[in-house]
Amino acid sequence: MQSTKEKLSNMASAAKEHIDIYKAKIDEKAEKATARTEEEKVIAHERAKAKEAQAKMELHEAKGRHASEKLSAKQPHHLVGHHDPSLVGAHQHGMNQPGYGAAPAVPENSHPYAGNYHVNKHI
């Protein structure tokens, strides 16, 4: 479902699209009026079609941008920027091996739950 902000943004983008299309039609009429040959009239029509297509493309891009803004607003912001930059990519590059400092080397049987992957401290 669209939020109010997204709906208003889409309506504003649609209004801009209509204005751009009307401008393209007015430019086409002006070019056709000053055209001397049939080819110039065809070229004027093709330019108008290109401008209309550009306006429609911009409308769809704007709608996609509005939808992504809505989704990004729903994402939790408390997690942004709270990570240790020294560990970023450590797992991907094999840097979590002993000797790199990313993970301390702990003997396997040093903890009573060493073989378990998940320990629930509330049970």
Short mmCIF file of C-alpha atoms in Angstrom, two decimals, residues 9-80:
data_model
loop_
_atom_site.label_atom_id
_atom_site.label_comp_id
_atom_site.label_asym_id
_atom_site.label_seq_id
_atom_site.Cartn_x
_atom_site.Cartn_y
_atom_site.Cartn_z
CA SER A 9 5.28 12.37 -4.83
CA ASN A 10 3.88 10.15 -7.59
CA MET A 11 1.11 12.68 -8.31
CA ALA A 12 3.68 15.48 -8.57
CA SER A 13 5.80 13.38 -10.91
CA ALA A 14 2.76 12.56 -13.04
CA ALA A 15 1.89 16.26 -13.26
CA LYS A 16 5.45 17.00 -14.37
CA GLU A 17 5.14 14.26 -17.01
CA HIS A 18 1.93 15.80 -18.37
CA ILE A 19 3.57 19.22 -18.54
CA ASP A 20 6.57 17.78 -20.39
CA ILE A 21 4.28 16.00 -22.87
CA TYR A 22 2.30 19.20 -23.52
CA LYS A 23 5.56 21.10 -24.05
CA ALA A 24 6.64 18.45 -26.56
CA LYS A 25 3.35 18.80 -28.43
CA ILE A 26 3.61 22.60 -28.52
CA ASP A 27 7.20 22.37 -29.76
CA GLU A 28 6.07 19.91 -32.44
CA LYS A 29 3.34 22.26 -33.66
CA ALA A 30 5.78 25.16 -33.77
CA GLU A 31 8.34 23.11 -35.70
CA LYS A 32 5.69 21.85 -38.11
CA ALA A 33 4.49 25.39 -38.71
CA THR A 34 7.99 26.53 -39.66
CA ALA A 35 8.85 23.37 -41.58
CA ARG A 36 9.32 23.81 -45.32
CA THR A 37 9.32 20.18 -46.39
CA GLU A 38 7.46 17.06 -45.49
CA GLU A 39 10.67 15.52 -44.10
CA GLU A 40 11.06 18.38 -41.63
CA LYS A 41 7.49 17.76 -40.43
CA VAL A 42 8.25 14.06 -39.94
CA ILE A 43 11.42 14.95 -38.03
CA ALA A 44 9.42 17.33 -35.81
CA HIS A 45 6.92 14.53 -35.07
CA GLU A 46 9.73 12.08 -34.24
CA ARG A 47 11.32 14.61 -31.87
CA ALA A 48 7.99 15.04 -30.10
CA LYS A 49 7.62 11.27 -29.73
CA ALA A 50 11.13 11.06 -28.28
CA LYS A 51 10.37 13.84 -25.79
CA GLU A 52 7.16 12.09 -24.73
CA ALA A 53 9.01 8.82 -24.23
CA GLN A 54 11.65 10.63 -22.17
CA ALA A 55 8.94 12.16 -19.96
CA LYS A 56 7.32 8.75 -19.41
CA MET A 57 10.68 7.18 -18.58
CA GLU A 58 11.38 9.93 -16.03
CA LEU A 59 7.96 9.31 -14.46
CA HIS A 60 8.67 5.59 -14.02
CA GLU A 61 12.13 6.32 -12.61
CA ALA A 62 10.61 8.76 -10.13
CA LYS A 63 7.99 6.22 -9.05
CA GLY A 64 10.70 3.64 -8.47
CA ARG A 65 12.71 6.16 -6.47
CA HIS A 66 9.65 7.00 -4.34
CA ALA A 67 8.99 3.32 -3.64
CA SER A 68 12.61 2.73 -2.64
CA GLU A 69 12.51 5.77 -0.35
CA LYS A 70 9.45 4.29 1.32
CA LEU A 71 11.21 0.96 1.82
CA SER A 72 14.40 2.57 3.13
CA ALA A 73 12.32 4.48 5.66
CA LYS A 74 11.07 1.15 7.04
CA GLN A 75 14.58 -0.26 7.52
CA PRO A 76 15.98 -0.12 11.07
CA HIS A 77 18.27 2.86 11.39
CA HIS A 78 19.80 1.85 14.71
CA LEU A 79 22.09 -0.65 12.96
CA VAL A 80 23.57 1.82 10.51
#
